[in-house]
CSV table of C-alpha atoms and ligand atoms in Angstrom, one decimal:
chain,number,residue,atom,x,y,z
A,899,UNK,CA,28.9,31.5,4.5
A,900,UNK,CA,26.9,28.3,5.0
A,901,UNK,CA,25.8,27.0,1.5
A,902,UNK,CA,23.2,24.8,3.1
A,903,UNK,CA,21.4,27.7,4.8
A,904,UNK,CA,18.2,28.2,2.8
A,905,UNK,CA,16.2,30.1,5.4
A,906,UNK,CA,16.4,33.6,3.9
A,907,UNK,CA,13.9,34.2,1.1
A,908,UNK,CA,13.5,37.5,-0.8
A,909,UNK,CA,10.1,38.5,-2.0
A,910,UNK,CA,10.5,40.9,-4.9
A,911,UNK,CA,7.3,42.1,-6.5
A,912,UNK,CA,6.3,45.2,-8.4
A,913,UNK,CA,2.7,45.0,-7.5
A,914,UNK,CA,0.2,47.5,-6.2
A,915,UNK,CA,0.4,47.7,-2.4
A,916,UNK,CA,-3.1,46.3,-2.2
A,917,UNK,CA,-1.8,43.2,-3.9
A,918,UNK,CA,1.6,43.0,-2.4
A,919,UNK,CA,0.5,42.8,1.2
A,920,UNK,CA,-1.9,39.9,0.8
A,921,UNK,CA,0.8,38.1,-1.2
A,922,UNK,CA,3.4,38.6,1.6
A,923,UNK,CA,0.9,37.3,4.1
A,924,UNK,CA,-0.1,34.3,2.1
A,925,UNK,CA,3.6,33.4,1.5
A,926,UNK,CA,4.5,33.8,5.2
A,927,UNK,CA,1.5,31.7,6.2
A,928,UNK,CA,2.3,28.9,3.6
A,929,UNK,CA,6.0,28.8,4.5
A,930,UNK,CA,6.4,30.1,8.0
A,931,UNK,CA,9.7,28.3,8.7
A,932,UNK,CA,11.5,30.7,6.2
A,933,UNK,CA,12.6,34.2,6.9
A,934,UNK,CA,10.9,36.5,4.4
A,935,UNK,CA,12.6,39.7,3.2
A,936,UNK,CA,11.7,42.5,0.9
A,937,UNK,CA,14.0,44.5,-1.4
A,938,UNK,CA,13.5,47.7,0.6
A,939,UNK,CA,14.2,46.1,4.0
A,940,UNK,CA,17.1,48.1,5.5
A,941,UNK,CA,18.8,45.0,7.0
A,942,UNK,CA,18.2,42.7,3.9
A,943,UNK,CA,20.9,40.0,4.2
A,944,UNK,CA,21.9,40.1,0.6
A,945,UNK,CA,24.8,37.7,1.2
A,946,UNK,CA,22.6,34.9,2.5
A,947,UNK,CA,19.5,35.1,0.4
A,948,UNK,CA,18.9,31.5,-1.0
A,949,UNK,CA,15.7,32.0,-2.9
A,950,UNK,CA,13.8,34.8,-4.5
A,951,UNK,CA,10.0,34.7,-5.1
A,952,UNK,CA,9.3,37.2,-7.8
A,953,UNK,CA,6.4,38.9,-9.5
A,954,UNK,CA,7.5,41.4,-12.2
A,955,UNK,CA,10.7,42.3,-10.2
A,956,UNK,CA,12.5,45.5,-11.1
A,957,UNK,CA,15.3,44.9,-13.6
A,958,UNK,CA,18.4,44.1,-11.6
A,959,UNK,CA,16.5,43.2,-8.4
A,960,UNK,CA,18.2,39.7,-8.4
A,961,UNK,CA,21.7,40.9,-9.0
A,962,UNK,CA,24.2,40.9,-6.0
A,963,UNK,CA,22.7,37.8,-4.3
A,964,UNK,CA,25.7,35.4,-4.3
A,965,UNK,CA,23.9,32.5,-2.5
A,966,UNK,CA,20.8,32.6,-4.7
A,967,UNK,CA,19.9,29.0,-5.7
A,968,UNK,CA,16.2,29.4,-6.8
A,969,UNK,CA,14.2,32.1,-8.5
A,970,UNK,CA,10.5,31.2,-8.2
A,971,UNK,CA,8.1,33.2,-10.4
A,972,UNK,CA,4.6,33.8,-9.3
A,973,UNK,CA,3.6,34.1,-13.0
A,974,UNK,CA,3.4,31.2,-15.5
A,975,UNK,CA,5.0,33.2,-18.3
A,976,UNK,CA,8.6,34.1,-17.7
A,977,UNK,CA,9.6,35.9,-20.8
A,978,UNK,CA,10.2,39.2,-19.0
A,979,UNK,CA,12.4,37.5,-16.4
A,980,UNK,CA,14.4,35.8,-19.1
A,981,UNK,CA,14.9,39.2,-20.9
A,982,UNK,CA,16.5,40.6,-17.7
A,983,UNK,CA,20.2,40.4,-18.4
A,984,UNK,CA,20.9,40.6,-14.7
A,985,UNK,CA,19.0,37.4,-13.9
A,986,UNK,CA,21.9,35.1,-12.7
A,987,UNK,CA,22.5,32.7,-15.6
A,988,UNK,CA,23.1,29.5,-13.6
A,989,UNK,CA,20.4,29.9,-11.0
A,990,UNK,CA,17.3,27.6,-11.6
A,991,UNK,CA,14.2,29.5,-12.6
A,992,UNK,CA,10.8,27.9,-11.7
A,993,UNK,CA,7.6,29.2,-13.1
A,994,UNK,CA,4.1,29.1,-11.5
A,995,UNK,CA,2.2,25.9,-12.2
A,996,UNK,CA,-1.0,25.6,-10.2
A,997,UNK,CA,-4.0,23.5,-11.1
A,998,UNK,CA,-6.3,26.2,-9.8
A,999,UNK,CA,-4.8,28.6,-12.3
A,1000,UNK,CA,-5.1,26.0,-15.1
A,1001,UNK,CA,-8.8,25.6,-14.2
A,1002,UNK,CA,-9.4,29.3,-14.4
A,1003,UNK,CA,-7.8,29.3,-17.9
A,1004,UNK,CA,-10.1,26.5,-18.9
A,1005,UNK,CA,-13.1,28.5,-17.7
A,1006,UNK,CA,-12.0,31.5,-19.7
A,1007,UNK,CA,-11.5,29.5,-22.9
A,1008,UNK,CA,-14.7,27.6,-22.5
A,1009,UNK,CA,-16.6,30.9,-22.1
A,1010,UNK,CA,-15.0,32.5,-25.1
A,1011,UNK,CA,-15.5,29.4,-27.4
A,1012,UNK,CA,-19.1,29.0,-26.2
A,1013,UNK,CA,-19.8,32.7,-26.9
A,1014,UNK,CA,-18.3,32.4,-30.3
A,1015,UNK,CA,-20.2,29.2,-31.1
A,1016,UNK,CA,-23.6,30.6,-30.1
A,1017,UNK,CA,-23.0,34.2,-31.4
A,1018,UNK,CA,-23.3,35.7,-27.9
A,1019,UNK,CA,-20.7,38.5,-28.7
A,1020,UNK,CA,-22.9,39.4,-31.7
A,1021,UNK,CA,-26.0,39.4,-29.6
A,1022,UNK,CA,-24.3,41.7,-27.1
A,1023,UNK,CA,-23.5,44.2,-29.8
A,1024,UNK,CA,-27.0,43.9,-31.2
A,1025,UNK,CA,-28.3,44.8,-27.7
A,1026,UNK,CA,-26.2,47.9,-27.7
A,1027,UNK,CA,-27.8,48.8,-31.1
A,1028,UNK,CA,-31.3,47.8,-30.0
A,1029,UNK,CA,-31.4,45.2,-32.8
A,1030,UNK,CA,-33.6,42.1,-32.5
A,1031,UNK,CA,-32.2,39.5,-34.9
A,1032,UNK,CA,-31.7,35.7,-34.6
A,1033,UNK,CA,-28.8,33.8,-36.2
A,1034,UNK,CA,-28.4,30.1,-37.0
A,1035,UNK,CA,-27.7,28.0,-33.9
A,1036,UNK,CA,-24.5,26.0,-34.3
A,1037,UNK,CA,-23.7,22.8,-32.3
A,1038,UNK,CA,-20.5,22.3,-30.4
A,1039,UNK,CA,-19.7,19.3,-32.5
A,1040,UNK,CA,-19.7,21.6,-35.6
A,1041,UNK,CA,-16.9,23.7,-34.2
A,1042,UNK,CA,-13.3,22.8,-34.7
A,1043,UNK,CA,-11.0,24.5,-32.1
A,1044,UNK,CA,-7.2,24.7,-32.6
A,1045,UNK,CA,-5.4,25.0,-29.3
A,1046,UNK,CA,-1.9,26.4,-29.8
A,1047,UNK,CA,0.4,25.1,-27.0
A,1048,UNK,CA,-0.4,21.9,-25.1
A,1049,UNK,CA,1.3,22.7,-21.8
A,1050,UNK,CA,-0.3,23.2,-18.4
A,1051,UNK,CA,-2.7,25.7,-19.8
A,1052,UNK,CA,-3.4,24.3,-23.3
A,1053,UNK,CA,-4.0,20.8,-21.9
A,1054,UNK,CA,-6.5,22.1,-19.3
A,1055,UNK,CA,-8.2,24.1,-22.0
A,1056,UNK,CA,-8.3,21.3,-24.6
A,1057,UNK,CA,-9.6,18.8,-22.0
A,1058,UNK,CA,-12.4,21.2,-21.0
A,1059,UNK,CA,-13.4,21.9,-24.7
A,1060,UNK,CA,-13.5,18.2,-25.4
A,1061,UNK,CA,-15.9,17.6,-22.5
A,1062,UNK,CA,-18.1,20.3,-24.0
A,1063,UNK,CA,-18.3,18.5,-27.3
A,1064,UNK,CA,-16.0,20.6,-29.5
A,1065,UNK,CA,-13.6,19.0,-32.0
A,1066,UNK,CA,-10.2,19.8,-30.8
A,1067,UNK,CA,-6.8,19.9,-32.6
A,1068,UNK,CA,-3.8,20.8,-30.5
A,1069,UNK,CA,-0.4,22.0,-31.6
A,1070,UNK,CA,2.9,21.8,-29.7
A,1071,UNK,CA,6.6,22.1,-30.4
A,1072,UNK,CA,7.2,18.4,-29.9
A,1073,UNK,CA,10.8,18.8,-28.7
A,1074,UNK,CA,10.0,16.3,-25.9
A,1075,UNK,CA,7.5,13.5,-25.6
A,1076,UNK,CA,4.2,14.4,-23.9
A,1077,UNK,CA,1.2,12.3,-22.8
A,1078,UNK,CA,-1.5,11.8,-25.4
A,1079,UNK,CA,-4.8,13.7,-25.0
A,1080,UNK,CA,-7.7,11.3,-25.5
A,1081,UNK,CA,-10.2,12.7,-28.0
A,1082,UNK,CA,-7.9,15.4,-29.5
A,1083,UNK,CA,-5.6,15.2,-32.5
A,1084,UNK,CA,-2.1,16.5,-31.4
A,1085,UNK,CA,0.4,17.9,-33.9
A,1086,UNK,CA,3.8,19.3,-33.8
A,1087,UNK,CA,6.0,21.5,-36.0
A,1088,UNK,CA,5.5,24.3,-38.5
A,1089,UNK,CA,4.4,22.1,-41.4
A,1090,UNK,CA,1.6,20.7,-39.3
A,1091,UNK,CA,0.4,24.1,-38.3
A,1092,UNK,CA,0.0,25.1,-42.0
A,1093,UNK,CA,-2.2,22.1,-42.4
A,1094,UNK,CA,-4.3,22.8,-39.3
A,1095,UNK,CA,-5.2,26.5,-39.9
A,1096,UNK,CA,-7.5,26.1,-42.9
A,1097,UNK,CA,-9.8,23.8,-40.8
A,1098,UNK,CA,-9.9,25.9,-37.6
A,1099,UNK,CA,-13.1,27.7,-36.7
A,1100,UNK,CA,-11.6,29.1,-33.5
A,1101,UNK,CA,-7.9,29.4,-32.5
A,1102,UNK,CA,-7.1,29.6,-28.8
A,1103,UNK,CA,-3.5,30.7,-28.2
A,1104,UNK,CA,-1.7,29.3,-25.2
A,1105,UNK,CA,1.9,29.4,-26.3
A,1106,UNK,CA,4.7,30.9,-24.3
A,1107,UNK,CA,6.3,34.0,-25.7
A,1108,UNK,CA,9.7,33.0,-27.2
A,1109,UNK,CA,11.7,34.2,-30.2
A,1110,UNK,CA,10.0,31.3,-32.1
A,1111,UNK,CA,6.4,32.3,-31.2
A,1112,UNK,CA,6.6,36.1,-31.2
A,1113,UNK,CA,4.5,37.6,-34.0
A,1114,UNK,CA,3.3,34.1,-35.0
A,1115,UNK,CA,-0.3,35.4,-35.3
A,1116,UNK,CA,0.3,37.7,-38.2
A,1117,UNK,CA,-1.0,38.3,-41.7
A,1118,UNK,CA,0.0,34.9,-43.2
A,1119,UNK,CA,-1.5,33.1,-40.1
A,1120,UNK,CA,-4.8,34.9,-40.4
A,1121,UNK,CA,-5.0,34.5,-44.2
A,1122,UNK,CA,-4.6,30.7,-43.8
A,1123,UNK,CA,-7.7,30.6,-41.5
A,1124,UNK,CA,-11.0,30.0,-43.2
A,1125,UNK,CA,-13.3,33.1,-43.6
A,1126,UNK,CA,-15.4,33.6,-40.5
A,1127,UNK,CA,-12.8,32.1,-38.1
A,1128,UNK,CA,-12.2,33.6,-34.7
A,1129,UNK,CA,-9.1,34.1,-32.5
A,1130,UNK,CA,-8.8,33.9,-28.8
A,1131,UNK,CA,-5.5,35.1,-27.4
A,1132,UNK,CA,-5.0,34.2,-23.8
A,1133,UNK,CA,-1.2,34.0,-23.8
A,1134,UNK,CA,0.8,37.1,-24.6
A,1135,UNK,CA,0.1,40.2,-26.6
A,1136,UNK,CA,3.3,40.0,-28.6
A,1137,UNK,CA,2.2,36.7,-30.2
A,1138,UNK,CA,-0.2,38.9,-32.3
A,1139,UNK,CA,0.7,41.5,-34.9
A,1140,UNK,CA,-2.0,44.0,-34.1
A,1141,UNK,CA,-2.2,45.7,-37.5
A,1142,UNK,CA,-2.6,42.4,-39.2
A,1143,UNK,CA,-5.3,41.3,-36.8
A,1144,UNK,CA,-7.2,44.5,-37.2
A,1145,UNK,CA,-6.9,44.3,-41.0
A,1146,UNK,CA,-8.2,40.7,-41.0
A,1147,UNK,CA,-11.2,41.8,-38.8
A,1148,UNK,CA,-11.8,44.9,-40.8
A,1149,UNK,CA,-12.0,43.1,-44.2
A,1150,UNK,CA,-14.4,40.6,-42.6
A,1151,UNK,CA,-12.1,37.7,-43.0
A,1152,UNK,CA,-12.1,37.0,-39.3
A,1153,UNK,CA,-15.4,37.0,-37.3
A,1154,UNK,CA,-14.2,38.0,-33.9
A,1155,UNK,CA,-11.1,38.3,-31.6
A,1156,UNK,CA,-11.2,37.8,-27.8
A,1157,UNK,CA,-8.0,39.4,-26.4
A,1158,UNK,CA,-6.9,39.1,-22.8
A,1159,UNK,CA,-3.3,40.2,-23.4
A,1160,UNK,CA,-1.7,43.0,-25.3
A,1161,UNK,CA,1.6,44.3,-26.7
A,1162,UNK,CA,1.2,47.2,-24.2
A,1163,UNK,CA,-0.5,46.8,-20.9
A,1164,UNK,CA,-2.7,48.4,-19.7
A,1165,UNK,CA,-4.1,48.7,-23.2
A,1166,UNK,CA,-3.8,52.4,-24.1
A,1167,UNK,CA,-7.1,54.3,-24.0
A,1168,UNK,CA,-6.9,55.2,-27.7
A,1169,UNK,CA,-6.2,51.7,-28.9
A,1170,UNK,CA,-8.6,50.6,-31.7
A,1171,UNK,CA,-9.2,47.3,-29.9
A,1172,UNK,CA,-11.3,49.1,-27.2
A,1173,UNK,CA,-14.0,50.2,-29.6
A,1174,UNK,CA,-13.7,47.6,-32.3
A,1175,UNK,CA,-17.1,45.9,-32.9
A,1176,UNK,CA,-15.5,42.6,-33.5
A,1177,UNK,CA,-13.1,42.6,-30.5
A,1178,UNK,CA,-13.7,41.6,-26.9
A,1179,UNK,CA,-11.1,43.0,-24.5
A,1180,UNK,CA,-10.3,41.5,-21.1
A,1181,UNK,CA,-7.7,43.2,-18.8
A,1182,UNK,CA,-5.3,40.2,-18.6
A,1183,UNK,CA,-7.5,38.2,-16.3
A,1184,UNK,CA,-7.8,34.9,-18.2
A,1185,UNK,CA,-6.0,33.1,-15.3
A,1186,UNK,CA,-4.8,35.2,-12.4
A,1187,UNK,CA,-2.3,33.6,-10.0
A,1188,UNK,CA,-4.4,32.8,-6.9
A,1189,UNK,CA,-2.4,33.4,-3.7
A,1190,UNK,CA,-4.6,31.0,-1.8
A,1191,UNK,CA,-3.3,28.0,-3.8
A,1192,UNK,CA,-0.1,29.4,-5.4
A,1193,UNK,CA,1.6,30.2,-2.0
A,1194,UNK,CA,1.5,26.5,-1.3
A,1195,UNK,CA,3.2,25.8,-4.7
A,1196,UNK,CA,5.9,28.2,-3.7
A,1197,UNK,CA,6.3,26.7,-0.3
A,1198,UNK,CA,6.7,23.2,-1.8
A,1199,UNK,CA,9.6,24.4,-4.0
A,1200,UNK,CA,11.3,26.2,-1.1
A,1201,UNK,CA,11.1,23.0,1.0
A,1202,UNK,CA,12.5,21.0,-2.0
A,1203,UNK,CA,15.4,23.4,-2.1
A,1204,UNK,CA,16.0,23.1,1.6
A,1205,UNK,CA,15.8,19.3,1.5
A,1206,UNK,CA,17.9,18.9,-1.6
A,1207,UNK,CA,15.0,17.4,-3.6
A,1208,UNK,CA,14.3,18.1,-7.3
A,1209,UNK,CA,12.8,21.5,-7.9
A,1210,UNK,CA,9.5,21.6,-9.7
A,1211,UNK,CA,8.4,23.5,-12.8
A,1212,UNK,CA,11.9,24.5,-13.9
A,1213,UNK,CA,12.2,26.7,-17.1
A,1214,UNK,CA,14.4,25.4,-19.8
A,1215,UNK,CA,16.3,28.6,-20.5
A,1216,UNK,CA,17.5,27.4,-23.9
A,1217,UNK,CA,14.0,26.8,-25.1
A,1218,UNK,CA,12.7,29.9,-23.3
A,1219,UNK,CA,9.8,28.3,-21.5
B,268,NAP,P1,3.9,25.4,-20.8
B,268,NAP,O1,3.4,24.4,-19.9
B,268,NAP,O2,5.3,25.7,-20.8
B,268,NAP,O3,3.4,25.0,-22.3
B,268,NAP,C1,3.9,25.6,-23.4
B,268,NAP,C2,3.3,24.8,-24.6
B,268,NAP,O4,3.6,25.6,-25.8
B,268,NAP,C3,3.9,23.4,-24.8
B,268,NAP,O5,3.0,22.5,-25.3
B,268,NAP,C4,5.0,23.7,-25.9
B,268,NAP,O6,5.3,22.5,-26.7
B,268,NAP,C5,4.3,24.7,-26.7
B,268,NAP,N1,5.3,25.5,-27.5
B,268,NAP,C6,6.3,26.2,-27.1
B,268,NAP,N2,7.0,26.7,-28.1
B,268,NAP,C7,6.4,26.3,-29.2
B,268,NAP,C8,6.6,26.5,-30.6
B,268,NAP,N3,7.6,27.2,-31.1
B,268,NAP,N4,5.8,25.8,-31.5
B,268,NAP,C9,4.8,25.1,-31.0
B,268,NAP,N5,4.5,24.9,-29.7
B,268,NAP,C10,5.3,25.5,-28.8
B,268,NAP,O7,3.1,26.8,-20.6
B,268,NAP,P2,1.7,27.1,-19.9
B,268,NAP,O8,1.8,27.0,-18.4
B,268,NAP,O9,0.7,26.2,-20.6
B,268,NAP,O10,1.5,28.6,-20.2
B,268,NAP,C11,1.5,29.1,-21.6
B,268,NAP,C12,1.5,30.6,-21.6
B,268,NAP,O11,0.2,31.0,-21.2
B,268,NAP,C13,2.4,31.2,-20.6
B,268,NAP,O12,3.7,31.3,-21.1
B,268,NAP,C14,1.8,32.6,-20.5
B,268,NAP,O13,2.3,33.5,-21.5
B,268,NAP,C15,0.3,32.4,-20.8
B,268,NAP,N6,-0.5,32.6,-19.6
B,268,NAP,C16,-1.4,33.6,-19.6
B,268,NAP,C17,-2.2,33.9,-18.5
B,268,NAP,C18,-3.3,34.9,-18.6
B,268,NAP,O14,-3.9,35.2,-17.6
B,268,NAP,N7,-3.6,35.5,-19.7
B,268,NAP,C19,-2.1,33.1,-17.4
B,268,NAP,C20,-1.1,32.1,-17.4
B,268,NAP,C21,-0.3,31.9,-18.5
B,268,NAP,P3,5.9,21.2,-26.0
B,268,NAP,O15,4.7,20.5,-25.4
B,268,NAP,O16,6.4,20.5,-27.2
B,268,NAP,O17,7.0,21.6,-25.1
B,269,GLV,C1,0.0,35.5,-16.5
B,269,GLV,O1,-0.1,36.0,-17.5
B,269,GLV,C2,1.0,34.6,-16.1
B,269,GLV,O2,1.9,34.3,-16.9
B,269,GLV,O3,1.0,34.0,-15.0
């Protein structure tokens, strides 16, 4: 077997057929020099697959590929992949990083924070009740936003919020140095978080889901926020302890929650979030991977593998993101 042959690429995606076909086409167009295979191809050359491009692959889909040298995720978050015990332990795993996606995330966060600042969610529920009532108008500069996670997404969001005049604090792990963010105060570590929460009017969560961040947004977290604060979760549902969030909303401590991601997706029809007057539900659309740009990101990494160049956007498996 020729170790330098990187021509065979497996596309393994559990997506609706209406999504899978456009993805296959976009990948083929972006990287036509590679031979593209699917899991159900009868003549799939398992022994010479060099790279796998994956979107929610079936558990075990990446086992039995002895020449595999790159797993490229189409999603930014890779916690499900890391939880698959059949993911080959020594094969580099790259996640999706695409400026187009980061921009979409910045748009979603900007919309949510603006709506919270100006009471637009309240006015929407007043409309449903036929209620004409004006509330005090707050200025952007009066709102302090705490962005959890200052990676690709958090940085794009914090930058956008700063340009809109909000006061921005950002929180990261601080395990490695990162560029400063002009205009924002950047903090790291659990002690710093405890000091930030009492000052936050809005929290925007953009952390990866890891053992350290799972359930972080629970009772203690919400109790540490000032009365009337709001939470925007655009990262993963399992960051939030749902019963604690509902309790904090129900007792009026929290003003509103904008939730794009959930412990169980699709959100079950009988879940209290659907009809809660202080919750806005989105169906995991804060930043969709856009095949039109992401296929080129994939192609660049496949070419780096072929040419022996450094692979981009590698996940640190020890850290979990
Ligand atoms: P990223 O570039 O890896 O950034 C992660 C950030 O979180 C980094 O700043 C990191 O700190 C920080 N962090 C990690 N663990 C931490 C901890 N224990 N305490 C404090 N900070 C911690 O990730 P990304 O590309 O920005 O994406 C973030 C997440 O957004 C993804 O994992 C995914 O779950 C979610 N997402 C959601 C959607 C959607 O549509 N809803 C779309 C894309 C992504 P350091 O800077 O110190 O490393
Ligand atoms: C979406 O949630 C992603 O992780 O890309």
